[in-house]
């Protein structure tokens, strides 16, 4: 039985798999965590991401450093990435984010990335999660980040897709059997919120609470689990504190034994 275990372990082609969870603009914390991992000499050999984690994962998998990604994203507000629309299927769409990704992501396909990447999407027609690692990179990343109601769904070959966090906000599954070690990063710790200022905040909060139990289950499948508790103090749609969020992720991961 022990021989079987080592045989399976040896067949896993990647040493470290990085799982980047969803959490809106708290995704800036992912960049801080990744910077800390790199400074510790921890290789990132495969990435699985959802929503904000899919966006950050795509940039990192293309070969950019966390600091380079920060320079691209830090000066933008939520409204720079979105466009208000008549709410037939969503309050806003992410077309402007798509333009930014097209501009800065040189790879147009998953196969052209320097690091293998999987992104989680929710198939709204079939009511299940899917993990994609081929095809149009920007299209799949936008679909993975399209929080239902808040953002317009993305149609891919006749199928309607929304944020993969609807079913799996810490997507360990696609790389679990391919990596010797899984490093999971959850940026959506749940805490009490005193008040809500608008319908956008209510929609984001509702979506966050929906995935709580699933994330807890998947966290136990990680070799290393990173969840900076201080992120509770920042909203899911808050772009004003990007440098602080980066620093929170960086300092928390830097102090961990990884």
PDB file of C-alpha atoms in Angstrom:
ATOM      1  CA  UNK A   1       0.000   0.000   0.000  1.00  0.00           C
ATOM      2  CA  UNK A   2       2.873   2.363   0.803  1.00  0.00           C
ATOM      3  CA  UNK A   3       4.455   1.572  -2.565  1.00  0.00           C
ATOM      4  CA  UNK A   4       1.186   2.530  -4.280  1.00  0.00           C
ATOM      5  CA  UNK A   5       1.155   5.873  -2.439  1.00  0.00           C
ATOM      6  CA  UNK A   6       4.698   6.755  -3.522  1.00  0.00           C
ATOM      7  CA  UNK A   7       3.953   5.664  -7.091  1.00  0.00           C
ATOM      8  CA  UNK A   8       0.956   8.023  -7.253  1.00  0.00           C
ATOM      9  CA  UNK A   9       2.950  10.825  -5.633  1.00  0.00           C
ATOM     10  CA  UNK A  10       5.789  10.485  -8.158  1.00  0.00           C
ATOM     11  CA  UNK A  11       3.349  10.785 -11.068  1.00  0.00           C
ATOM     12  CA  UNK A  12       2.315  14.277 -10.011  1.00  0.00           C
ATOM     13  CA  UNK A  13       4.172  16.563 -12.452  1.00  0.00           C
ATOM     14  CA  UNK A  14       4.098  19.772 -10.399  1.00  0.00           C
ATOM     15  CA  UNK A  15       5.729  20.457  -7.049  1.00  0.00           C
ATOM     16  CA  UNK A  16       3.663  23.405  -5.782  1.00  0.00           C
ATOM     17  CA  UNK A  17       0.126  24.173  -6.860  1.00  0.00           C
ATOM     18  CA  UNK A  18      -1.263  27.595  -5.925  1.00  0.00           C
ATOM     19  CA  UNK A  19      -5.032  27.961  -5.429  1.00  0.00           C
ATOM     20  CA  UNK A  20      -6.309  31.541  -5.515  1.00  0.00           C
ATOM     21  CA  UNK A  21      -9.815  32.062  -4.164  1.00  0.00           C
ATOM     22  CA  UNK A  22     -12.355  34.719  -5.083  1.00  0.00           C
ATOM     23  CA  UNK A  23     -13.090  37.817  -3.046  1.00  0.00           C
ATOM     24  CA  UNK A  24     -13.583  40.877  -5.240  1.00  0.00           C
ATOM     25  CA  UNK A  25     -11.030  43.638  -4.787  1.00  0.00           C
ATOM     26  CA  UNK A  26      -9.453  41.741  -1.906  1.00  0.00           C
ATOM     27  CA  UNK A  27      -7.655  40.007  -4.759  1.00  0.00           C
ATOM     28  CA  UNK A  28      -4.860  42.546  -4.315  1.00  0.00           C
ATOM     29  CA  UNK A  29      -3.913  40.484  -1.247  1.00  0.00           C
ATOM     30  CA  UNK A  30      -3.135  37.568  -3.588  1.00  0.00           C
ATOM     31  CA  UNK A  31      -0.350  39.636  -5.098  1.00  0.00           C
ATOM     32  CA  UNK A  32       1.168  40.259  -1.682  1.00  0.00           C
ATOM     33  CA  UNK A  33       1.023  36.553  -0.835  1.00  0.00           C
ATOM     34  CA  UNK A  34       2.673  35.634  -4.135  1.00  0.00           C
ATOM     35  CA  UNK A  35       5.441  38.157  -3.572  1.00  0.00           C
ATOM     36  CA  UNK A  36       6.117  36.616  -0.146  1.00  0.00           C
ATOM     37  CA  UNK A  37       6.169  33.108  -1.621  1.00  0.00           C
ATOM     38  CA  UNK A  38       8.673  34.179  -4.252  1.00  0.00           C
ATOM     39  CA  UNK A  39      10.914  35.814  -1.640  1.00  0.00           C
ATOM     40  CA  UNK A  40      10.813  32.591   0.352  1.00  0.00           C
ATOM     41  CA  UNK A  41      11.960  30.690  -2.709  1.00  0.00           C
ATOM     42  CA  UNK A  42       8.670  28.802  -3.106  1.00  0.00           C
ATOM     43  CA  UNK A  43       8.122  27.909  -6.752  1.00  0.00           C
ATOM     44  CA  UNK A  44       4.679  28.294  -8.303  1.00  0.00           C
ATOM     45  CA  UNK A  45       4.381  25.425 -10.745  1.00  0.00           C
ATOM     46  CA  UNK A  46       0.630  25.381 -11.420  1.00  0.00           C
ATOM     47  CA  UNK A  47      -2.213  27.769 -10.607  1.00  0.00           C
ATOM     48  CA  UNK A  48      -5.940  27.307 -10.089  1.00  0.00           C
ATOM     49  CA  UNK A  49      -8.030  30.436  -9.639  1.00  0.00           C
ATOM     50  CA  UNK A  50     -11.566  31.707  -9.472  1.00  0.00           C
ATOM     51  CA  UNK A  51     -12.994  35.201  -9.852  1.00  0.00           C
ATOM     52  CA  UNK A  52     -10.383  37.669  -8.515  1.00  0.00           C
ATOM     53  CA  UNK A  53      -8.055  34.674  -8.199  1.00  0.00           C
ATOM     54  CA  UNK A  54      -8.538  33.894 -11.896  1.00  0.00           C
ATOM     55  CA  UNK A  55      -7.626  37.468 -12.849  1.00  0.00           C
ATOM     56  CA  UNK A  56      -4.503  37.530 -10.681  1.00  0.00           C
ATOM     57  CA  UNK A  57      -3.651  33.969 -11.687  1.00  0.00           C
ATOM     58  CA  UNK A  58      -3.756  34.854 -15.387  1.00  0.00           C
ATOM     59  CA  UNK A  59      -1.328  37.745 -14.945  1.00  0.00           C
ATOM     60  CA  UNK A  60       1.083  35.682 -12.846  1.00  0.00           C
ATOM     61  CA  UNK A  61       0.844  32.666 -15.169  1.00  0.00           C
ATOM     62  CA  UNK A  62       1.741  34.938 -18.093  1.00  0.00           C
ATOM     63  CA  UNK A  63       5.078  35.656 -16.429  1.00  0.00           C
ATOM     64  CA  UNK A  64       4.437  38.995 -14.728  1.00  0.00           C
ATOM     65  CA  UNK A  65       5.639  39.745 -11.207  1.00  0.00           C
ATOM     66  CA  UNK A  66       3.222  40.792  -8.438  1.00  0.00           C
ATOM     67  CA  UNK A  67       4.673  44.313  -8.490  1.00  0.00           C
ATOM     68  CA  UNK A  68       4.112  44.606 -12.249  1.00  0.00           C
ATOM     69  CA  UNK A  69       0.491  43.530 -11.853  1.00  0.00           C
ATOM     70  CA  UNK A  70      -0.005  46.039  -9.044  1.00  0.00           C
ATOM     71  CA  UNK A  71       1.307  48.806 -11.281  1.00  0.00           C
ATOM     72  CA  UNK A  72      -1.304  47.901 -13.892  1.00  0.00           C
ATOM     73  CA  UNK A  73      -4.282  47.600 -11.542  1.00  0.00           C
ATOM     74  CA  UNK A  74      -3.660  49.874  -8.556  1.00  0.00           C
ATOM     75  CA  UNK A  75      -4.749  53.186 -10.081  1.00  0.00           C
ATOM     76  CA  UNK A  76      -8.093  51.848 -11.296  1.00  0.00           C
ATOM     77  CA  UNK A  77     -11.427  52.127  -9.494  1.00  0.00           C
ATOM     78  CA  UNK A  78     -14.253  49.591  -9.787  1.00  0.00           C
ATOM     79  CA  UNK A  79     -15.951  51.800 -12.370  1.00  0.00           C
ATOM     80  CA  UNK A  80     -12.844  51.686 -14.571  1.00  0.00           C
ATOM     81  CA  UNK A  81     -13.354  47.940 -14.994  1.00  0.00           C
ATOM     82  CA  UNK A  82     -17.137  47.966 -15.418  1.00  0.00           C
ATOM     83  CA  UNK A  83     -19.919  49.646 -17.318  1.00  0.00           C
ATOM     84  CA  UNK A  84     -23.422  50.313 -15.967  1.00  0.00           C
ATOM     85  CA  UNK A  85     -26.072  48.678 -18.122  1.00  0.00           C
ATOM     86  CA  UNK A  86     -29.820  48.237 -18.188  1.00  0.00           C
ATOM     87  CA  UNK A  87     -30.193  45.358 -15.714  1.00  0.00           C
ATOM     88  CA  UNK A  88     -31.633  42.656 -17.941  1.00  0.00           C
ATOM     89  CA  UNK A  89     -29.089  40.069 -16.785  1.00  0.00           C
ATOM     90  CA  UNK A  90     -26.728  42.073 -14.568  1.00  0.00           C
ATOM     91  CA  UNK A  91     -26.288  45.543 -13.111  1.00  0.00           C
ATOM     92  CA  UNK A  92     -22.911  45.989 -14.831  1.00  0.00           C
ATOM     93  CA  UNK A  93     -20.714  44.260 -17.355  1.00  0.00           C
ATOM     94  CA  UNK A  94     -16.972  43.646 -17.287  1.00  0.00           C
ATOM     95  CA  UNK A  95     -16.231  44.728 -20.851  1.00  0.00           C
ATOM     96  CA  UNK A  96     -13.729  47.360 -19.700  1.00  0.00           C
ATOM     97  CA  UNK A  97     -11.867  44.754 -17.671  1.00  0.00           C
ATOM     98  CA  UNK A  98     -11.771  42.670 -20.840  1.00  0.00           C
ATOM     99  CA  UNK A  99     -10.147  45.566 -22.705  1.00  0.00           C
ATOM    100  CA  UNK A 100      -7.514  45.902 -19.962  1.00  0.00           C
ATOM    101  CA  UNK A 101      -6.779  42.167 -19.988  1.00  0.00           C
ATOM    102  CA  UNK A 102      -6.487  42.240 -23.781  1.00  0.00           C
ATOM    103  CA  UNK A 103      -4.012  45.090 -23.523  1.00  0.00           C
ATOM    104  CA  UNK A 104      -1.714  43.644 -20.865  1.00  0.00           C
ATOM    105  CA  UNK A 105      -2.037  39.874 -21.244  1.00  0.00           C
ATOM    106  CA  UNK A 106       0.135  38.908 -24.171  1.00  0.00           C
ATOM    107  CA  UNK A 107      -0.966  35.247 -24.207  1.00  0.00           C
ATOM    108  CA  UNK A 108      -4.353  34.876 -25.863  1.00  0.00           C
ATOM    109  CA  UNK A 109      -4.697  31.211 -25.027  1.00  0.00           C
ATOM    110  CA  UNK A 110      -4.107  29.049 -21.961  1.00  0.00           C
ATOM    111  CA  UNK A 111      -1.577  26.971 -23.878  1.00  0.00           C
ATOM    112  CA  UNK A 112       0.669  30.006 -24.330  1.00  0.00           C
ATOM    113  CA  UNK A 113       0.986  30.754 -20.601  1.00  0.00           C
ATOM    114  CA  UNK A 114       4.335  30.214 -18.906  1.00  0.00           C
ATOM    115  CA  UNK A 115       2.689  28.509 -15.913  1.00  0.00           C
ATOM    116  CA  UNK A 116      -0.256  26.098 -16.303  1.00  0.00           C
ATOM    117  CA  UNK A 117      -3.529  27.746 -15.255  1.00  0.00           C
ATOM    118  CA  UNK A 118      -7.025  26.460 -14.533  1.00  0.00           C
ATOM    119  CA  UNK A 119      -9.996  28.765 -13.885  1.00  0.00           C
ATOM    120  CA  UNK A 120     -13.309  27.828 -12.292  1.00  0.00           C
ATOM    121  CA  UNK A 121     -16.530  28.800 -14.067  1.00  0.00           C
ATOM    122  CA  UNK A 122     -20.144  28.169 -13.076  1.00  0.00           C
ATOM    123  CA  UNK A 123     -22.216  26.700 -15.907  1.00  0.00           C
ATOM    124  CA  UNK A 124     -25.550  28.380 -15.239  1.00  0.00           C
ATOM    125  CA  UNK A 125     -27.431  26.202 -17.732  1.00  0.00           C
ATOM    126  CA  UNK A 126     -26.358  22.908 -16.181  1.00  0.00           C
ATOM    127  CA  UNK A 127     -25.993  24.186 -12.633  1.00  0.00           C
ATOM    128  CA  UNK A 128     -22.457  22.933 -12.024  1.00  0.00           C
ATOM    129  CA  UNK A 129     -18.857  24.098 -11.772  1.00  0.00           C
ATOM    130  CA  UNK A 130     -16.387  23.590 -14.610  1.00  0.00           C
ATOM    131  CA  UNK A 131     -12.605  23.926 -14.603  1.00  0.00           C
ATOM    132  CA  UNK A 132     -11.131  25.286 -17.840  1.00  0.00           C
ATOM    133  CA  UNK A 133      -7.514  25.349 -18.965  1.00  0.00           C
ATOM    134  CA  UNK A 134      -7.795  25.739 -22.719  1.00  0.00           C
ATOM    135  CA  UNK A 135      -9.308  28.142 -25.203  1.00  0.00           C
ATOM    136  CA  UNK A 136      -9.657  31.930 -25.084  1.00  0.00           C
ATOM    137  CA  UNK A 137      -7.934  33.126 -21.910  1.00  0.00           C
ATOM    138  CA  UNK A 138      -9.615  36.523 -21.484  1.00  0.00           C
ATOM    139  CA  UNK A 139     -13.088  35.144 -22.189  1.00  0.00           C
ATOM    140  CA  UNK A 140     -12.753  32.425 -19.552  1.00  0.00           C
ATOM    141  CA  UNK A 141     -11.248  34.773 -16.950  1.00  0.00           C
ATOM    142  CA  UNK A 142     -14.089  37.281 -17.407  1.00  0.00           C
ATOM    143  CA  UNK A 143     -16.652  34.502 -17.029  1.00  0.00           C
ATOM    144  CA  UNK A 144     -14.945  33.296 -13.855  1.00  0.00           C
ATOM    145  CA  UNK A 145     -15.218  36.811 -12.373  1.00  0.00           C
ATOM    146  CA  UNK A 146     -18.829  37.588 -13.323  1.00  0.00           C
ATOM    147  CA  UNK A 147     -20.595  37.644  -9.945  1.00  0.00           C
ATOM    148  CA  UNK A 148     -24.295  36.842 -10.592  1.00  0.00           C
ATOM    149  CA  UNK A 149     -26.713  39.793 -10.562  1.00  0.00           C
ATOM    150  CA  UNK A 150     -23.823  42.191 -10.027  1.00  0.00           C
ATOM    151  CA  UNK A 151     -22.191  41.510 -13.410  1.00  0.00           C
ATOM    152  CA  UNK A 152     -23.546  40.380 -16.730  1.00  0.00           C
ATOM    153  CA  UNK A 153     -23.034  36.645 -17.456  1.00  0.00           C
ATOM    154  CA  UNK A 154     -20.647  35.605 -20.224  1.00  0.00           C
ATOM    155  CA  UNK A 155     -21.900  33.546 -23.155  1.00  0.00           C
ATOM    156  CA  UNK A 156     -19.426  30.979 -24.460  1.00  0.00           C
ATOM    157  CA  UNK A 157     -20.563  28.922 -27.447  1.00  0.00           C
ATOM    158  CA  UNK A 158     -24.206  29.166 -26.402  1.00  0.00           C
ATOM    159  CA  UNK A 159     -23.642  28.389 -22.716  1.00  0.00           C
ATOM    160  CA  UNK A 160     -24.163  30.969 -19.985  1.00  0.00           C
ATOM    161  CA  UNK A 161     -21.339  31.222 -17.458  1.00  0.00           C
ATOM    162  CA  UNK A 162     -21.004  33.180 -14.214  1.00  0.00           C
ATOM    163  CA  UNK A 163     -18.500  33.423 -11.362  1.00  0.00           C
ATOM    164  CA  UNK A 164     -17.058  30.019 -10.484  1.00  0.00           C
ATOM    165  CA  UNK A 165     -17.263  30.932  -6.803  1.00  0.00           C
ATOM    166  CA  UNK A 166     -20.978  30.196  -6.955  1.00  0.00           C
ATOM    167  CA  UNK A 167     -20.012  26.533  -6.533  1.00  0.00           C
ATOM    168  CA  UNK A 168     -16.306  26.552  -5.684  1.00  0.00           C
ATOM    169  CA  UNK A 169     -14.543  29.597  -4.264  1.00  0.00           C
ATOM    170  CA  UNK A 170     -11.324  27.730  -3.464  1.00  0.00           C
ATOM    171  CA  UNK A 171     -10.808  25.512  -6.532  1.00  0.00           C
ATOM    172  CA  UNK A 172      -8.453  22.811  -5.321  1.00  0.00           C
ATOM    173  CA  UNK A 173      -9.989  20.096  -7.508  1.00  0.00           C
ATOM    174  CA  UNK A 174      -8.349  20.714 -10.917  1.00  0.00           C
ATOM    175  CA  UNK A 175      -4.756  20.574  -9.638  1.00  0.00           C
ATOM    176  CA  UNK A 176      -5.047  18.459  -6.489  1.00  0.00           C
ATOM    177  CA  UNK A 177      -3.902  15.224  -8.139  1.00  0.00           C
ATOM    178  CA  UNK A 178      -1.270  16.936 -10.259  1.00  0.00           C
ATOM    179  CA  UNK A 179       0.676  18.678  -7.498  1.00  0.00           C
ATOM    180  CA  UNK A 180       2.778  17.315  -4.680  1.00  0.00           C
ATOM    181  CA  UNK A 181       1.751  20.244  -2.491  1.00  0.00           C
ATOM    182  CA  UNK A 182      -1.276  22.561  -2.551  1.00  0.00           C
ATOM    183  CA  UNK A 183      -1.022  26.143  -1.255  1.00  0.00           C
ATOM    184  CA  UNK A 184      -4.507  27.590  -0.858  1.00  0.00           C
ATOM    185  CA  UNK A 185      -5.191  31.300  -0.421  1.00  0.00           C
ATOM    186  CA  UNK A 186      -8.622  32.359   0.805  1.00  0.00           C
ATOM    187  CA  UNK A 187      -9.292  36.100   0.688  1.00  0.00           C
ATOM    188  CA  UNK A 188     -12.921  35.890   1.829  1.00  0.00           C
ATOM    189  CA  UNK A 189     -12.936  35.434   5.618  1.00  0.00           C
ATOM    190  CA  UNK A 190     -16.453  36.183   6.824  1.00  0.00           C
ATOM    191  CA  UNK A 191     -17.155  38.700   9.567  1.00  0.00           C
ATOM    192  CA  UNK A 192     -20.090  40.801  10.711  1.00  0.00           C
ATOM    193  CA  UNK A 193     -20.992  43.844   8.603  1.00  0.00           C
ATOM    194  CA  UNK A 194     -22.779  46.657  10.444  1.00  0.00           C
ATOM    195  CA  UNK A 195     -24.525  48.262   7.479  1.00  0.00           C
ATOM    196  CA  UNK A 196     -24.860  48.173   3.706  1.00  0.00           C
ATOM    197  CA  UNK A 197     -24.747  51.319   1.612  1.00  0.00           C
ATOM    198  CA  UNK A 198     -26.188  50.086  -1.674  1.00  0.00           C
ATOM    199  CA  UNK A 199     -27.523  47.137  -3.655  1.00  0.00           C
ATOM    200  CA  UNK A 200     -24.034  46.338  -4.989  1.00  0.00           C
ATOM    201  CA  UNK A 201     -22.739  45.676  -1.479  1.00  0.00           C
ATOM    202  CA  UNK A 202     -25.759  43.506  -0.673  1.00  0.00           C
ATOM    203  CA  UNK A 203     -25.298  41.454  -3.853  1.00  0.00           C
ATOM    204  CA  UNK A 204     -21.587  40.965  -3.170  1.00  0.00           C
ATOM    205  CA  UNK A 205     -22.226  39.974   0.463  1.00  0.00           C
ATOM    206  CA  UNK A 206     -24.924  37.474  -0.497  1.00  0.00           C
ATOM    207  CA  UNK A 207     -22.568  35.846  -2.974  1.00  0.00           C
ATOM    208  CA  UNK A 208     -19.756  35.718  -0.398  1.00  0.00           C
ATOM    209  CA  UNK A 209     -21.917  33.955   2.190  1.00  0.00           C
ATOM    210  CA  UNK A 210     -23.098  31.373  -0.335  1.00  0.00           C
ATOM    211  CA  UNK A 211     -19.658  29.759  -0.679  1.00  0.00           C
ATOM    212  CA  UNK A 212     -18.659  29.702   3.008  1.00  0.00           C
ATOM    213  CA  UNK A 213     -19.178  25.980   3.698  1.00  0.00           C
ATOM    214  CA  UNK A 214     -17.545  24.885   0.443  1.00  0.00           C
ATOM    215  CA  UNK A 215     -14.414  26.912   1.154  1.00  0.00           C
ATOM    216  CA  UNK A 216     -14.105  25.427   4.645  1.00  0.00           C
ATOM    217  CA  UNK A 217     -14.230  21.918   3.185  1.00  0.00           C
ATOM    218  CA  UNK A 218     -11.641  22.657   0.499  1.00  0.00           C
ATOM    219  CA  UNK A 219      -9.292  24.351   2.953  1.00  0.00           C
ATOM    220  CA  UNK A 220      -8.699  20.961   4.575  1.00  0.00           C
ATOM    221  CA  UNK A 221      -7.391  19.629   1.254  1.00  0.00           C
ATOM    222  CA  UNK A 222      -4.557  22.168   1.211  1.00  0.00           C
ATOM    223  CA  UNK A 223      -1.029  21.396   2.410  1.00  0.00           C
ATOM    224  CA  UNK A 224      -0.664  25.080   3.310  1.00  0.00           C
ATOM    225  CA  UNK A 225      -3.693  27.285   3.944  1.00  0.00           C
ATOM    226  CA  UNK A 226      -3.398  31.075   3.931  1.00  0.00           C
ATOM    227  CA  UNK A 227      -6.308  33.244   5.126  1.00  0.00           C
ATOM    228  CA  UNK A 228      -5.300  36.700   6.392  1.00  0.00           C
ATOM    229  CA  UNK A 229      -7.982  37.576   8.996  1.00  0.00           C
ATOM    230  CA  UNK A 230      -7.382  41.319   8.612  1.00  0.00           C
ATOM    231  CA  UNK A 231      -9.048  41.165   5.180  1.00  0.00           C
ATOM    232  CA  UNK A 232     -12.380  41.107   7.018  1.00  0.00           C
ATOM    233  CA  UNK A 233     -11.993  44.849   7.505  1.00  0.00           C
ATOM    234  CA  UNK A 234     -12.206  45.577   3.775  1.00  0.00           C
ATOM    235  CA  UNK A 235     -15.166  45.395   1.424  1.00  0.00           C
ATOM    236  CA  UNK A 236     -15.390  43.153  -1.617  1.00  0.00           C
ATOM    237  CA  UNK A 237     -15.779  46.157  -3.930  1.00  0.00           C
ATOM    238  CA  UNK A 238     -13.260  48.484  -2.297  1.00  0.00           C
ATOM    239  CA  UNK A 239     -10.516  49.547  -4.716  1.00  0.00           C
ATOM    240  CA  UNK A 240      -9.362  52.457  -2.573  1.00  0.00           C
ATOM    241  CA  UNK A 241      -7.136  50.313  -0.349  1.00  0.00           C
ATOM    242  CA  UNK A 242      -5.267  48.221  -2.916  1.00  0.00           C
ATOM    243  CA  UNK A 243      -1.774  48.915  -1.465  1.00  0.00           C
ATOM    244  CA  UNK A 244      -2.999  48.037   2.053  1.00  0.00           C
ATOM    245  CA  UNK A 245      -4.542  44.788   0.812  1.00  0.00           C
ATOM    246  CA  UNK A 246      -1.291  43.892  -0.960  1.00  0.00           C
ATOM    247  CA  UNK A 247       0.665  44.552   2.238  1.00  0.00           C
ATOM    248  CA  UNK A 248      -1.752  42.490   4.362  1.00  0.00           C
ATOM    249  CA  UNK A 249      -1.275  39.473   2.107  1.00  0.00           C
ATOM    250  CA  UNK A 250       2.476  39.998   1.939  1.00  0.00           C
ATOM    251  CA  UNK A 251       3.079  40.370   5.687  1.00  0.00           C
ATOM    252  CA  UNK A 252       0.786  37.485   6.629  1.00  0.00           C
ATOM    253  CA  UNK A 253       2.392  35.013   4.211  1.00  0.00           C
ATOM    254  CA  UNK A 254       5.900  36.260   5.068  1.00  0.00           C
ATOM    255  CA  UNK A 255       5.415  35.249   8.708  1.00  0.00           C
ATOM    256  CA  UNK A 256       4.169  31.759   7.850  1.00  0.00           C
ATOM    257  CA  UNK A 257       6.314  28.661   7.755  1.00  0.00           C
ATOM    258  CA  UNK A 258       5.785  27.610   4.132  1.00  0.00           C
TER     259      UNK A 258
END
